[in-house]
mmCIF file of C-alpha atoms and ligand atoms in Angstrom:
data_model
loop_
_atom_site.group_PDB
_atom_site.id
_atom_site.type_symbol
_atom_site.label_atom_id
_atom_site.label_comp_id
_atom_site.label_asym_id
_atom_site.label_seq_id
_atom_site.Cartn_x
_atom_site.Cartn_y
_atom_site.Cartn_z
ATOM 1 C CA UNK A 1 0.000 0.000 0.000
ATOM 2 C CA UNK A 2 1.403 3.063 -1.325
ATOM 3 C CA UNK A 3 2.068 6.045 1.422
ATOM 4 C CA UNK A 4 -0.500 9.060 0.814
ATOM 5 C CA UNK A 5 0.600 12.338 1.867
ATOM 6 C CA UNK A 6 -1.379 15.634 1.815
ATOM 7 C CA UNK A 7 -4.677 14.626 0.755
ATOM 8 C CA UNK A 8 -6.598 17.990 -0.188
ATOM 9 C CA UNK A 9 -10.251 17.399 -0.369
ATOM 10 C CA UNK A 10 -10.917 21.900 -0.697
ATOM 11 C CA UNK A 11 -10.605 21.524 -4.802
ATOM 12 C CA UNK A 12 -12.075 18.396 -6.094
ATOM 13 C CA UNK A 13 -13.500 18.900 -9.528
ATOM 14 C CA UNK A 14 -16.821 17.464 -9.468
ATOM 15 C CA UNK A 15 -17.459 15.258 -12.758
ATOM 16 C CA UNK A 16 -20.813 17.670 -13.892
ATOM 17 C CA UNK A 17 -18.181 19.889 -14.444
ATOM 18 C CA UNK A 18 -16.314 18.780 -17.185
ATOM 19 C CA UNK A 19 -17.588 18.867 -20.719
ATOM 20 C CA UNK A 20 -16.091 15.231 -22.018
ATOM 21 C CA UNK A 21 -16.845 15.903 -25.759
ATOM 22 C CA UNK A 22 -15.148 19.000 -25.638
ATOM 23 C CA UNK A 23 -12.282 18.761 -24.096
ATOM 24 C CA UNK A 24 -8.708 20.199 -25.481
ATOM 25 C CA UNK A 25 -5.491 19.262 -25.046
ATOM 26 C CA UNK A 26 -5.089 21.412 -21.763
ATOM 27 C CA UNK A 27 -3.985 20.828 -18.038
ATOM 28 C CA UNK A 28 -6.666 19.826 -15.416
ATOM 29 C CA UNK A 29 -6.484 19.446 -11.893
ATOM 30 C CA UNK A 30 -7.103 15.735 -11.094
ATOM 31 C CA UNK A 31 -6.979 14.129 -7.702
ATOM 32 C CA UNK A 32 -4.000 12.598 -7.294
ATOM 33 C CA UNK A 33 -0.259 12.140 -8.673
ATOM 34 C CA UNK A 34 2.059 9.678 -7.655
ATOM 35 C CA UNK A 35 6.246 10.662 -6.671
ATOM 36 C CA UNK A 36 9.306 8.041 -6.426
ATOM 37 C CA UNK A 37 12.187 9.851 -4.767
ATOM 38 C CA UNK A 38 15.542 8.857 -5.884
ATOM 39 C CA UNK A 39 18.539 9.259 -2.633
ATOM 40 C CA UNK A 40 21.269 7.603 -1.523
ATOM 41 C CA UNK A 41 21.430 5.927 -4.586
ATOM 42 C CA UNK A 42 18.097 4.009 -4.968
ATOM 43 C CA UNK A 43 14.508 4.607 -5.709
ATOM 44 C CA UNK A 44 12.303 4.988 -2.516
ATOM 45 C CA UNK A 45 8.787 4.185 -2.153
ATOM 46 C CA UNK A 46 5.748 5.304 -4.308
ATOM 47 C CA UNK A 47 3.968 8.316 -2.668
ATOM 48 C CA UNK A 48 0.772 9.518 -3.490
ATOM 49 C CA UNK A 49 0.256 13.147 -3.135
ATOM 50 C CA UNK A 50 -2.931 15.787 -4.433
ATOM 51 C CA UNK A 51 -0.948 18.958 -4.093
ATOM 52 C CA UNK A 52 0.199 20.364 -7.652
ATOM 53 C CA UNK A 53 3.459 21.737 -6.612
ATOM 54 C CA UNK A 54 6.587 20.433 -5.706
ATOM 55 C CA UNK A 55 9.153 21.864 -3.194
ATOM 56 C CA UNK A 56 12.388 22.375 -4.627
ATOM 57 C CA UNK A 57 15.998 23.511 -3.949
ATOM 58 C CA UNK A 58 16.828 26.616 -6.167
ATOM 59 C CA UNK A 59 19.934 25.257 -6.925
ATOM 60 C CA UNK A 60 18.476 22.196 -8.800
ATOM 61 C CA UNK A 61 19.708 20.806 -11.806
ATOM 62 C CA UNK A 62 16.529 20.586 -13.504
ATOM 63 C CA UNK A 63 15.878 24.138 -13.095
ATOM 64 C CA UNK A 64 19.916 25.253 -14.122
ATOM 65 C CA UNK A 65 21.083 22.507 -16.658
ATOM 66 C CA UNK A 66 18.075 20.606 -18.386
ATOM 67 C CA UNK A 67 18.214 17.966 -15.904
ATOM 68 C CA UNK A 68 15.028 16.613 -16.891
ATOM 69 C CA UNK A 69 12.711 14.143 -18.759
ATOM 70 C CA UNK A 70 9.474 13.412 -19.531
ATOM 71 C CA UNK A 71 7.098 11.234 -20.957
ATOM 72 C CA UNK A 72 3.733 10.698 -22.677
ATOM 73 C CA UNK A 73 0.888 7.940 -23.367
ATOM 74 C CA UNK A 74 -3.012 7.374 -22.639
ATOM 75 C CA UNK A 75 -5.265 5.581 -20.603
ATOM 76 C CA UNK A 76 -8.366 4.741 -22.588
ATOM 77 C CA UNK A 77 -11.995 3.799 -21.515
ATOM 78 C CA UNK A 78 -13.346 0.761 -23.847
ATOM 79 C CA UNK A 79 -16.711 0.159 -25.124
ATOM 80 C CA UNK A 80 -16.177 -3.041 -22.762
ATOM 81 C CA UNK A 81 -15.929 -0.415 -20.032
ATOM 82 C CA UNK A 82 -12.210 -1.875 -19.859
ATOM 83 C CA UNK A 83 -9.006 0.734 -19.224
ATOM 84 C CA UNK A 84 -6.628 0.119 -21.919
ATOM 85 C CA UNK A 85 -2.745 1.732 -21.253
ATOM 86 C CA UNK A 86 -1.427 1.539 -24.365
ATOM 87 C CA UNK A 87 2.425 0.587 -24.705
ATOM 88 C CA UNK A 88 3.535 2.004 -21.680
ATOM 89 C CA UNK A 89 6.421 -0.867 -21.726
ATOM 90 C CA UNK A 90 8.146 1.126 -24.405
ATOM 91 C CA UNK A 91 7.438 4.431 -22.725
ATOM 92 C CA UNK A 92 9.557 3.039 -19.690
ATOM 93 C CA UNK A 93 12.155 1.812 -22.049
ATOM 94 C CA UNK A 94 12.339 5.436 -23.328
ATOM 95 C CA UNK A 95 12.381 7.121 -20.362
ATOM 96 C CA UNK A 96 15.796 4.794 -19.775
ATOM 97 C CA UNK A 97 17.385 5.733 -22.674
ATOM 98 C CA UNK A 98 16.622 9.462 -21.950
ATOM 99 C CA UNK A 99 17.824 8.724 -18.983
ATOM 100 C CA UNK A 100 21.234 6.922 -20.046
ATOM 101 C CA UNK A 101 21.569 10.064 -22.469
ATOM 102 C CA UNK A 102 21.759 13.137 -19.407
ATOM 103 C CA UNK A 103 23.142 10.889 -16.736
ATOM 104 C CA UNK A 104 19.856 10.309 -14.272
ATOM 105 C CA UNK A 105 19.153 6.881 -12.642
ATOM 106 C CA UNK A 106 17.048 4.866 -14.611
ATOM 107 C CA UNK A 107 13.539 3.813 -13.116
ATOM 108 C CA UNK A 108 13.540 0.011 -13.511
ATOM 109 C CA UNK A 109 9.944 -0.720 -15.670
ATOM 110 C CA UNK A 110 8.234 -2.618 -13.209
ATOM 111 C CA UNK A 111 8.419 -0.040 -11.078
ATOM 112 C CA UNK A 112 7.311 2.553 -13.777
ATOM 113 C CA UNK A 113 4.352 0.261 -14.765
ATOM 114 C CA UNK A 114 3.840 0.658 -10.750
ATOM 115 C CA UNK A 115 3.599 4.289 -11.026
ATOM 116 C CA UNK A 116 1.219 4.341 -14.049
ATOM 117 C CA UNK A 117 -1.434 2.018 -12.868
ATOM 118 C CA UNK A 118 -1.395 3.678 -9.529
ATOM 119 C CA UNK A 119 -1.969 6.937 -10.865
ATOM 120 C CA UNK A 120 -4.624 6.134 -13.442
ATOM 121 C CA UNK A 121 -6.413 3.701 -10.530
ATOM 122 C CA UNK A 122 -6.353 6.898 -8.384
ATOM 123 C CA UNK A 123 -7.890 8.932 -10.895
ATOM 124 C CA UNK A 124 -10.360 6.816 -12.440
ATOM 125 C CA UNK A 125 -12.986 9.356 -12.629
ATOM 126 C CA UNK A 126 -11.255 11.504 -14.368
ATOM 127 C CA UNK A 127 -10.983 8.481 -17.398
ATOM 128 C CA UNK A 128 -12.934 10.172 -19.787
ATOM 129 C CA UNK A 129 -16.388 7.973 -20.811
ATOM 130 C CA UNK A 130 -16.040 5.659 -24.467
ATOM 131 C CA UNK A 131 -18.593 7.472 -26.377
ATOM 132 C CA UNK A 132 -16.213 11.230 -25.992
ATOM 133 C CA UNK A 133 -13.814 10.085 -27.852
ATOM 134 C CA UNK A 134 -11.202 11.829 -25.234
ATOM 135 C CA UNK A 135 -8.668 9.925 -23.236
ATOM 136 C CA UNK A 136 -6.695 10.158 -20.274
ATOM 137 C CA UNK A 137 -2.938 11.487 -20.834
ATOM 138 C CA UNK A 138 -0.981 10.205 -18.633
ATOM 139 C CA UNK A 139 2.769 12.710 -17.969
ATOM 140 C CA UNK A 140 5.213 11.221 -16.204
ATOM 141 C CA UNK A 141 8.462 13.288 -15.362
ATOM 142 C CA UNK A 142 11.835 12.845 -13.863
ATOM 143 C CA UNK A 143 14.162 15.326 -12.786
ATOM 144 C CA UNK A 144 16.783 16.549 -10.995
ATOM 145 C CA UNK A 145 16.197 17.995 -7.516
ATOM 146 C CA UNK A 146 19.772 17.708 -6.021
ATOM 147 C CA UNK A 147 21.799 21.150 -5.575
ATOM 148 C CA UNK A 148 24.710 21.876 -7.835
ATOM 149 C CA UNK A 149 26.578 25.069 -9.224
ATOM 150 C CA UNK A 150 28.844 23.218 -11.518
ATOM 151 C CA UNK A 151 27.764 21.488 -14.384
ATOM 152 C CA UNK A 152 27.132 18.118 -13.455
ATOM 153 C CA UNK A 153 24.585 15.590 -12.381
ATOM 154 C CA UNK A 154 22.557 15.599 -9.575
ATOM 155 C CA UNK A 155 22.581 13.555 -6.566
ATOM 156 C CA UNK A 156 18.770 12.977 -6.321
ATOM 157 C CA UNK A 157 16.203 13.286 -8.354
ATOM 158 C CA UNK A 158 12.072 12.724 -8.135
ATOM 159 C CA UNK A 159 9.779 10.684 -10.478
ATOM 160 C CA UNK A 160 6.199 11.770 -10.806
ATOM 161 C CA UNK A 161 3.381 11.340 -12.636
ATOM 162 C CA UNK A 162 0.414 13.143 -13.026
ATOM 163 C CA UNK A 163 -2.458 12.316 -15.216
ATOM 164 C CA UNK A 164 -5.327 14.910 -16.906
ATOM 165 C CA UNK A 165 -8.046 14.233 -19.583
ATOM 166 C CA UNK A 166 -7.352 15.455 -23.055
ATOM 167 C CA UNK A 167 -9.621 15.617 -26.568
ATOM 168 C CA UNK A 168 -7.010 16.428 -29.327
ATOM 169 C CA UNK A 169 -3.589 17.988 -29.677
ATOM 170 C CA UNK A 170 -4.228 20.204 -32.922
ATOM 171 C CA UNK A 171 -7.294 21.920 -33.503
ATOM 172 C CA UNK A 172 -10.014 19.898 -35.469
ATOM 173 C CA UNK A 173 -8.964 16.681 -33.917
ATOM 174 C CA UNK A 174 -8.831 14.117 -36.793
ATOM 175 C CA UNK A 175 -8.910 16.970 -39.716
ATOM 176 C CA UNK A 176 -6.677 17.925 -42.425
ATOM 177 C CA UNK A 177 -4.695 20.954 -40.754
ATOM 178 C CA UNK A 178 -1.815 23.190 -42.622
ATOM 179 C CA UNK A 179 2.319 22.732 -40.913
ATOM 180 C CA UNK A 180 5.091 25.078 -41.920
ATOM 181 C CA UNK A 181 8.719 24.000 -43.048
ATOM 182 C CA UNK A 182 11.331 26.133 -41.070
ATOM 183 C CA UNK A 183 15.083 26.395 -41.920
ATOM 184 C CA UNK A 184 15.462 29.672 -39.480
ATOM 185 C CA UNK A 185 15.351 27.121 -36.104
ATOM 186 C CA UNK A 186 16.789 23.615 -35.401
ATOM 187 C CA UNK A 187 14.818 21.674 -33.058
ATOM 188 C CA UNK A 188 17.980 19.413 -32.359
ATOM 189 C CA UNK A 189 21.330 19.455 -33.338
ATOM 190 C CA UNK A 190 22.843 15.816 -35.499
ATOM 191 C CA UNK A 191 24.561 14.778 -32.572
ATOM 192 C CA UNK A 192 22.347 16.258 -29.714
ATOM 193 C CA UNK A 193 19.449 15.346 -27.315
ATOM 194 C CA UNK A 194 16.728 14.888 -30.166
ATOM 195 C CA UNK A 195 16.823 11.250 -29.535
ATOM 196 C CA UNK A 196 16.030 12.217 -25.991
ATOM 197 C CA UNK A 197 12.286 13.434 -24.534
ATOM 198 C CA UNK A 198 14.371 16.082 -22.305
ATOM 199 C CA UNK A 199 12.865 19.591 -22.101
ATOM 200 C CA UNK A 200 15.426 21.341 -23.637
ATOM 201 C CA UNK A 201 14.099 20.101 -27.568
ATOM 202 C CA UNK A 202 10.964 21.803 -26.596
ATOM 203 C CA UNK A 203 12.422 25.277 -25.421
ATOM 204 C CA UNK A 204 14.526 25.309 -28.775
ATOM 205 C CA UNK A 205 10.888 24.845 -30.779
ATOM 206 C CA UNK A 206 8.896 27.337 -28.616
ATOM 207 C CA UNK A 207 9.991 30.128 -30.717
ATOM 208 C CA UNK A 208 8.937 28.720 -33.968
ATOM 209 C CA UNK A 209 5.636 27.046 -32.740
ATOM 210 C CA UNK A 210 4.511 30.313 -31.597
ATOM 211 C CA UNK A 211 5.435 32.452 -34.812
ATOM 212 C CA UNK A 212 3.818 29.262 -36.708
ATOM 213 C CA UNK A 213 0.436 29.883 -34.515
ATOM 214 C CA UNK A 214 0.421 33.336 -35.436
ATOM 215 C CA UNK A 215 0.740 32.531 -39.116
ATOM 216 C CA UNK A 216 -2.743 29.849 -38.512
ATOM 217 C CA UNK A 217 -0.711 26.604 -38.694
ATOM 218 C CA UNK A 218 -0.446 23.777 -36.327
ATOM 219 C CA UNK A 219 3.098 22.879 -36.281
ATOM 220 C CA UNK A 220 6.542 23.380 -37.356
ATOM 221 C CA UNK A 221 8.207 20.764 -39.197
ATOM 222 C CA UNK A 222 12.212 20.724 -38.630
ATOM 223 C CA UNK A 223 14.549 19.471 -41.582
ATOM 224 C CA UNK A 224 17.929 17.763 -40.497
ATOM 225 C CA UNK A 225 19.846 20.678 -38.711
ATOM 226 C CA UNK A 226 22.995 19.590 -40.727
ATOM 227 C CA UNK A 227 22.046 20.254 -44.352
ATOM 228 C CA UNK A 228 18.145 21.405 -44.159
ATOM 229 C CA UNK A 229 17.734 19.131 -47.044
ATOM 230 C CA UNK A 230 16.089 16.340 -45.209
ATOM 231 C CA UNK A 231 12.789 15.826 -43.457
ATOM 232 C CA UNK A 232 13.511 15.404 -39.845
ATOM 233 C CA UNK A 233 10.165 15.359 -37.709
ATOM 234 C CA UNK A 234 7.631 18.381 -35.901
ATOM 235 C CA UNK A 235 8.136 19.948 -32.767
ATOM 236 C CA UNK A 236 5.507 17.176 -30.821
ATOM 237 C CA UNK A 237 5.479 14.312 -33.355
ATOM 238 C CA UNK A 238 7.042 12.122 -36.012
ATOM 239 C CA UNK A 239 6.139 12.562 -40.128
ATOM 240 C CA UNK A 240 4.753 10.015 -42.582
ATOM 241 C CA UNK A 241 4.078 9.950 -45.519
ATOM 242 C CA UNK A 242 2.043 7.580 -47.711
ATOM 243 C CA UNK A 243 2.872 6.673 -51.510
ATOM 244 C CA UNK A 244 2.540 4.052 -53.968
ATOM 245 C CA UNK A 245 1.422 1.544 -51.187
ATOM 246 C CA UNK A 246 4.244 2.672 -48.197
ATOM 247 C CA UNK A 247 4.763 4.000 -45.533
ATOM 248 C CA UNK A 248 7.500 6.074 -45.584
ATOM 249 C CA UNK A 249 8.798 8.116 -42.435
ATOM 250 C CA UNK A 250 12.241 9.128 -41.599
ATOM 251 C CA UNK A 251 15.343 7.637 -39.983
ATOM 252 C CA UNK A 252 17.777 10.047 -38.358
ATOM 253 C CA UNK A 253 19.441 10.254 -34.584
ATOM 254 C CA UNK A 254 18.087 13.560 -33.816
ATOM 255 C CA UNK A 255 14.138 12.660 -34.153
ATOM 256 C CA UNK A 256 12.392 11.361 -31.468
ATOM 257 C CA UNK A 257 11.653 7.687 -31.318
ATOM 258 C CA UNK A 258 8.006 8.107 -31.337
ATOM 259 C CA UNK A 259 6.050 5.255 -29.847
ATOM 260 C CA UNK A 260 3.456 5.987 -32.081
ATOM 261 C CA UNK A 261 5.161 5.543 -35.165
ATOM 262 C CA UNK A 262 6.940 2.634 -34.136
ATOM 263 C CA UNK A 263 3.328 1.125 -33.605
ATOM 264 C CA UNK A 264 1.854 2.507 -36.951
ATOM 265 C CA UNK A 265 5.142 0.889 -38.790
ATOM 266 C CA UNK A 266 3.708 -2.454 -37.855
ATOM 267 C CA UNK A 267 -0.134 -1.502 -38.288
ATOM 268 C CA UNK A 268 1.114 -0.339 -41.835
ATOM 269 C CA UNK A 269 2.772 -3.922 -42.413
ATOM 270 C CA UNK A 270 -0.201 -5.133 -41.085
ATOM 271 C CA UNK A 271 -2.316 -3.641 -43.794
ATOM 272 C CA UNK A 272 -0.336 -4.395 -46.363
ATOM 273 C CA UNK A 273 1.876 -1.349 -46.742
ATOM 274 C CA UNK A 274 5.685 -1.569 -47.553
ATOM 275 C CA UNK A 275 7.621 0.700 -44.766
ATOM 276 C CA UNK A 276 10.279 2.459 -45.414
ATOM 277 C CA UNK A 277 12.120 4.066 -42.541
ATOM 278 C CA UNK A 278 15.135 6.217 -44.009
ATOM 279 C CA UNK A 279 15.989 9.471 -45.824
ATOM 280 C CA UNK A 280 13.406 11.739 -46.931
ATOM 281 C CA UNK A 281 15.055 14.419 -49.188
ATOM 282 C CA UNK A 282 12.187 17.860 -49.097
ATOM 283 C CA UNK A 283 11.698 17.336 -52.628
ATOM 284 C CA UNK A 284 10.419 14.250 -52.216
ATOM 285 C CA UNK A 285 7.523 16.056 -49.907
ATOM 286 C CA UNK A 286 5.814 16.523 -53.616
ATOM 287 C CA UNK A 287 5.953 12.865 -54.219
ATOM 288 C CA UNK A 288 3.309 11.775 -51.704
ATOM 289 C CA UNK A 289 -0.270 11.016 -51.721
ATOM 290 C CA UNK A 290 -0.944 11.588 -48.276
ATOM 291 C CA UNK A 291 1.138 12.524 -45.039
ATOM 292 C CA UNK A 292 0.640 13.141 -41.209
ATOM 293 C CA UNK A 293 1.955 13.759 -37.811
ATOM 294 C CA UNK A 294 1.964 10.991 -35.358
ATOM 295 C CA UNK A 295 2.636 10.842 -31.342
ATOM 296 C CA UNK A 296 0.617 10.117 -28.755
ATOM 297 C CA UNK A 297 -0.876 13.521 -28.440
ATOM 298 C CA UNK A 298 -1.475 14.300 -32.059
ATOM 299 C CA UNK A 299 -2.401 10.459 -32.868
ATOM 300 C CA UNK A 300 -2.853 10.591 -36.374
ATOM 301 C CA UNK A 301 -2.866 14.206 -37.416
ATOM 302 C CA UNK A 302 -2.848 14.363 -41.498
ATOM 303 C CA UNK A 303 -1.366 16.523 -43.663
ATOM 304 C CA UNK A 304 -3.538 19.151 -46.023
ATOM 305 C CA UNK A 305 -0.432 21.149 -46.603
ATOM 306 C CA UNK A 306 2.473 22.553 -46.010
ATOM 307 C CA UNK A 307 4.154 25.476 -46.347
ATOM 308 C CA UNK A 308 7.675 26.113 -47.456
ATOM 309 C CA UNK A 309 8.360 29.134 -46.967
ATOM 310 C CA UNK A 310 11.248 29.979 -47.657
ATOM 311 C CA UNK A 311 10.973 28.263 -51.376
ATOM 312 C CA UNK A 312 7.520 30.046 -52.172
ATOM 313 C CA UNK A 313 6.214 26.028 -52.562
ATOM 314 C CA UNK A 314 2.522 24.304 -50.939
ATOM 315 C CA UNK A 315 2.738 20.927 -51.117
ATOM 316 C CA UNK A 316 -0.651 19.901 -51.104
ATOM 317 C CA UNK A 317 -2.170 17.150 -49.462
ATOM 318 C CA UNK A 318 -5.764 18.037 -49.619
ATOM 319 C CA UNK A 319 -8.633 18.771 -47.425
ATOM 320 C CA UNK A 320 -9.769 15.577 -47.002
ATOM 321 C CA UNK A 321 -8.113 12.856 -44.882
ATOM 322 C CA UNK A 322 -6.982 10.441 -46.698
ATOM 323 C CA UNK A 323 -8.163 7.025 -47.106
ATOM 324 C CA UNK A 324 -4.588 5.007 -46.191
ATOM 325 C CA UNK A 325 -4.676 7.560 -43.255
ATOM 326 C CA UNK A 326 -8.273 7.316 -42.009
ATOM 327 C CA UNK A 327 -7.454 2.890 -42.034
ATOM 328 C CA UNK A 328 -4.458 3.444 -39.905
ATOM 329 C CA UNK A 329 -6.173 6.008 -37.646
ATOM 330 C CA UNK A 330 -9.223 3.560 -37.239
ATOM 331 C CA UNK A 331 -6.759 0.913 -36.647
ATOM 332 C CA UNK A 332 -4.687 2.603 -33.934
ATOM 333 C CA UNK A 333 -7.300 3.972 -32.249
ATOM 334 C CA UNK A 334 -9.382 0.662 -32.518
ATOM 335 C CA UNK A 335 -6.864 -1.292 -30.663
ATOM 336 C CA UNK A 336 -6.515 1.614 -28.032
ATOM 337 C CA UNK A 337 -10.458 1.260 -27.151
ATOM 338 C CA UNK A 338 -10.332 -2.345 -27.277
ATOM 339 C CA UNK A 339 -12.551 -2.574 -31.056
ATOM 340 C CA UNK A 340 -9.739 -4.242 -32.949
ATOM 341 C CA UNK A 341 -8.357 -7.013 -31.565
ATOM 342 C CA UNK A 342 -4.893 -6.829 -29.859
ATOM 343 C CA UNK A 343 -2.776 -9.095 -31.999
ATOM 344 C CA UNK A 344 0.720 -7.157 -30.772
ATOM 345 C CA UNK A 345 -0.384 -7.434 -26.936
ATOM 346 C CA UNK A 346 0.453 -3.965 -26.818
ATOM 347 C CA UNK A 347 -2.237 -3.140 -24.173
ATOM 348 C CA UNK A 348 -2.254 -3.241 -20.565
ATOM 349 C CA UNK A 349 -5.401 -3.495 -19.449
ATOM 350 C CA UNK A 350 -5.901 -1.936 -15.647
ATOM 351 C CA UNK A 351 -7.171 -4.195 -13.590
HETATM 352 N N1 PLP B 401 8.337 13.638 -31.558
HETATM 353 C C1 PLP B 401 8.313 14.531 -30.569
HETATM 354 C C2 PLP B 401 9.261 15.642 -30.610
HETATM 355 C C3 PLP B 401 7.403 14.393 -29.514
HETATM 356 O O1 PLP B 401 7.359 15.280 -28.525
HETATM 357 C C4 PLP B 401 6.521 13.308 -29.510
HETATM 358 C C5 PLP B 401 5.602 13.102 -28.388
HETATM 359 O O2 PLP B 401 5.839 12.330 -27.530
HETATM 360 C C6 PLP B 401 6.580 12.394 -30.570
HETATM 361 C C7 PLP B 401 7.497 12.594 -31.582
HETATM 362 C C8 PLP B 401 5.677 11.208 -30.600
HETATM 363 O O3 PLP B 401 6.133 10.215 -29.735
HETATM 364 P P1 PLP B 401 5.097 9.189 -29.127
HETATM 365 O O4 PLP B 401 4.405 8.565 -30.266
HETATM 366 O O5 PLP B 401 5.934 8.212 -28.382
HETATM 367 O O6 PLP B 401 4.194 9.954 -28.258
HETATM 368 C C1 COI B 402 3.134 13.428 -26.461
HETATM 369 O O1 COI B 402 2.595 13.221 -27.540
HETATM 370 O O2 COI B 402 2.961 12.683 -25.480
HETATM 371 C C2 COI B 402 4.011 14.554 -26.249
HETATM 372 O O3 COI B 402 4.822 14.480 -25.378
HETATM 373 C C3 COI B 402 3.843 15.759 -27.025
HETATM 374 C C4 COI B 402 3.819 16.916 -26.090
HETATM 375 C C5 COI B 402 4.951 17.817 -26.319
HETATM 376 C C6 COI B 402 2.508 17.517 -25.922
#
């Protein structure tokens, strides 16, 4: 039995309250979030807490050097009436590797899977209902709490997660939306964190999101910072694109291994597409019949243009989603609310 700490009855959101078919992709108090402190050298026990904020040294490394990682996936309520956690195996793995990459202890998955199950079974009334169409996103973070001046790692660090219901990333939900090509920002340098879900990839894209909003598009897609000749991936999610029966998305070490996309690589396969994971010069952005964003936010958001503008070019993917899209979206999100059977076992079902 986990240890609960500073249970805080004053704020609970009553359910009448929230609008389920409407809701965006925003921050909303739930009742609980679960913390892992790591001291001494080893993870403690899982705490479960229902304030928001955390105390913290102001010498931190998370707040000085970037010491810090996150995470993403969903919780979602079947038709069955089932909870479905979709691949949140490969979100621990991830996590790891982020954590191998800027030198914090890694969380061993069991005790990740711990966290995640514990926080969603804590908040279970906050899973939005099947018929919304919402889920519940589920953000788990490490970082680094121990003091330092110098540039180096911390020497303890806290794990939490907190969890919020969310309708879709980009405005329109599963709509055709415009994206903008920049060459005036990197998101991540060839040899850099991009591999890595550290916060640091984000700050570097806030500039560039923002003058993108302004300009009525959803999202900045980054070439490879080396050359700017090839497609690397947008500021929250991976790129596809669809031609001549593949799936083609690119392979680079500064793009985020998106869970996502690893799972739509085998749906593809599964439907029959070739996939092609490699290059993807700009020019060959003309080339296909349909394309998309993918991540656990965005899910499938497709393509109906984008803008490059620096060239003067549209590449035009039309206002309607796409058919190869619209089977993969179905799929994906089938499997996630328990419709389509789950051949891969990549569900864990909450218990
Ligand atoms: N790329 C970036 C930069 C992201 O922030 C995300 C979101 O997590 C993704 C891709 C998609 O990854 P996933 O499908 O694992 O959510
Ligand atoms: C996710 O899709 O889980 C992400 O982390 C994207 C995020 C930056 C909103």
């Amino acid at each position: 039995m986990p240890k609960i700490i500073a249970i805080n009855q004053k704020y609970k959101i009553t359910m009448k309250e929230i609008d389920w078919s409407n809701l965006s992709f925003g921050y909303m108090k739930t009742d609980y979030n679960v913390r892992i402190y790591h001291r001494n050298g080893e993870w403690g026990k899982l705490e479960v807490c229902s304030e928001e904020t955390i105390p913290l040294h102001m010498a931190a490394t998370c707040l000085h050097y970037g010491q810090e990682a996150f995470e993403g996936l969903k919780a979602f309520r079947g038709k069955d009436g089932k909870v479905r956690i979709f691949r949140l195996e490969e979100n621990a793995a991830r996590l790891q590797s982020t954590c191998r990459g800027i030198l914090m202890p890694e969380l061993p998955t069991e005790r990740f899977k711990e966290a995640v199950i514990e926080a969603v079974k804590l908040n279970e009334r906050f899973i939005p209902p099947y018929e919304s169409g919402a889920s519940l996103y589920i953000r788990p973070l490490l970082i680094g709490t121990g003091a330092q001046v110098g540039v180096k790692p911390a020497n303890e660090y806290l794990f939490l997660i907190f969890v919020t219901p969310v309708g879709p990333y980009f405005k329109g939900g599963f709509s055709t939306t415009p994206y903008v090509i920049t060459r005036k920002y990197d998101r991540a340098a060839p040899l850099g964190t991009g591999i890595y879900k550290v916060g640091g990839n984000y700050a570097s894209s806030i500039w560039s999101l923002e003058a993108a909003h302004q300009k009525g598009v959803s999202n900045v897609l980054y070439l490879d910072a080396a050359t700017h000749s090839k497609v690397e991936e947008f500021g929250a999610a991976n790129f596809f694109g669809i031609k001549d029966g593949k799936y083609v998305t690119p392979k680079s070490h500064s793009i985020l291994p998106s869970i996502t996309n690893k799972s739509l690589r085998q749906i593809a396969a599964d439907l029959g597409l070739t996939v092609e994971e490699r290059d993807i010069p700009v020019e060959e952005l003309a080339t296909f019949e349909e394309a998309g964003a993918c991540g656990t936010a965005a899910v499938i958001s497709p393509i109906g243009a984008l803008y490059d503008l620096d060239n003067n070019v549209t590449y035009d993917y039309g206002m309607k989603v796409g058919e190869t899209c619209k089977k993969m979206y179905d799929h994906l999100q089938g499997i996630q609310y328990g419709r389509v059977e789950d051949v891969h076992n990549w569900n864990v079902v909450v218990e």
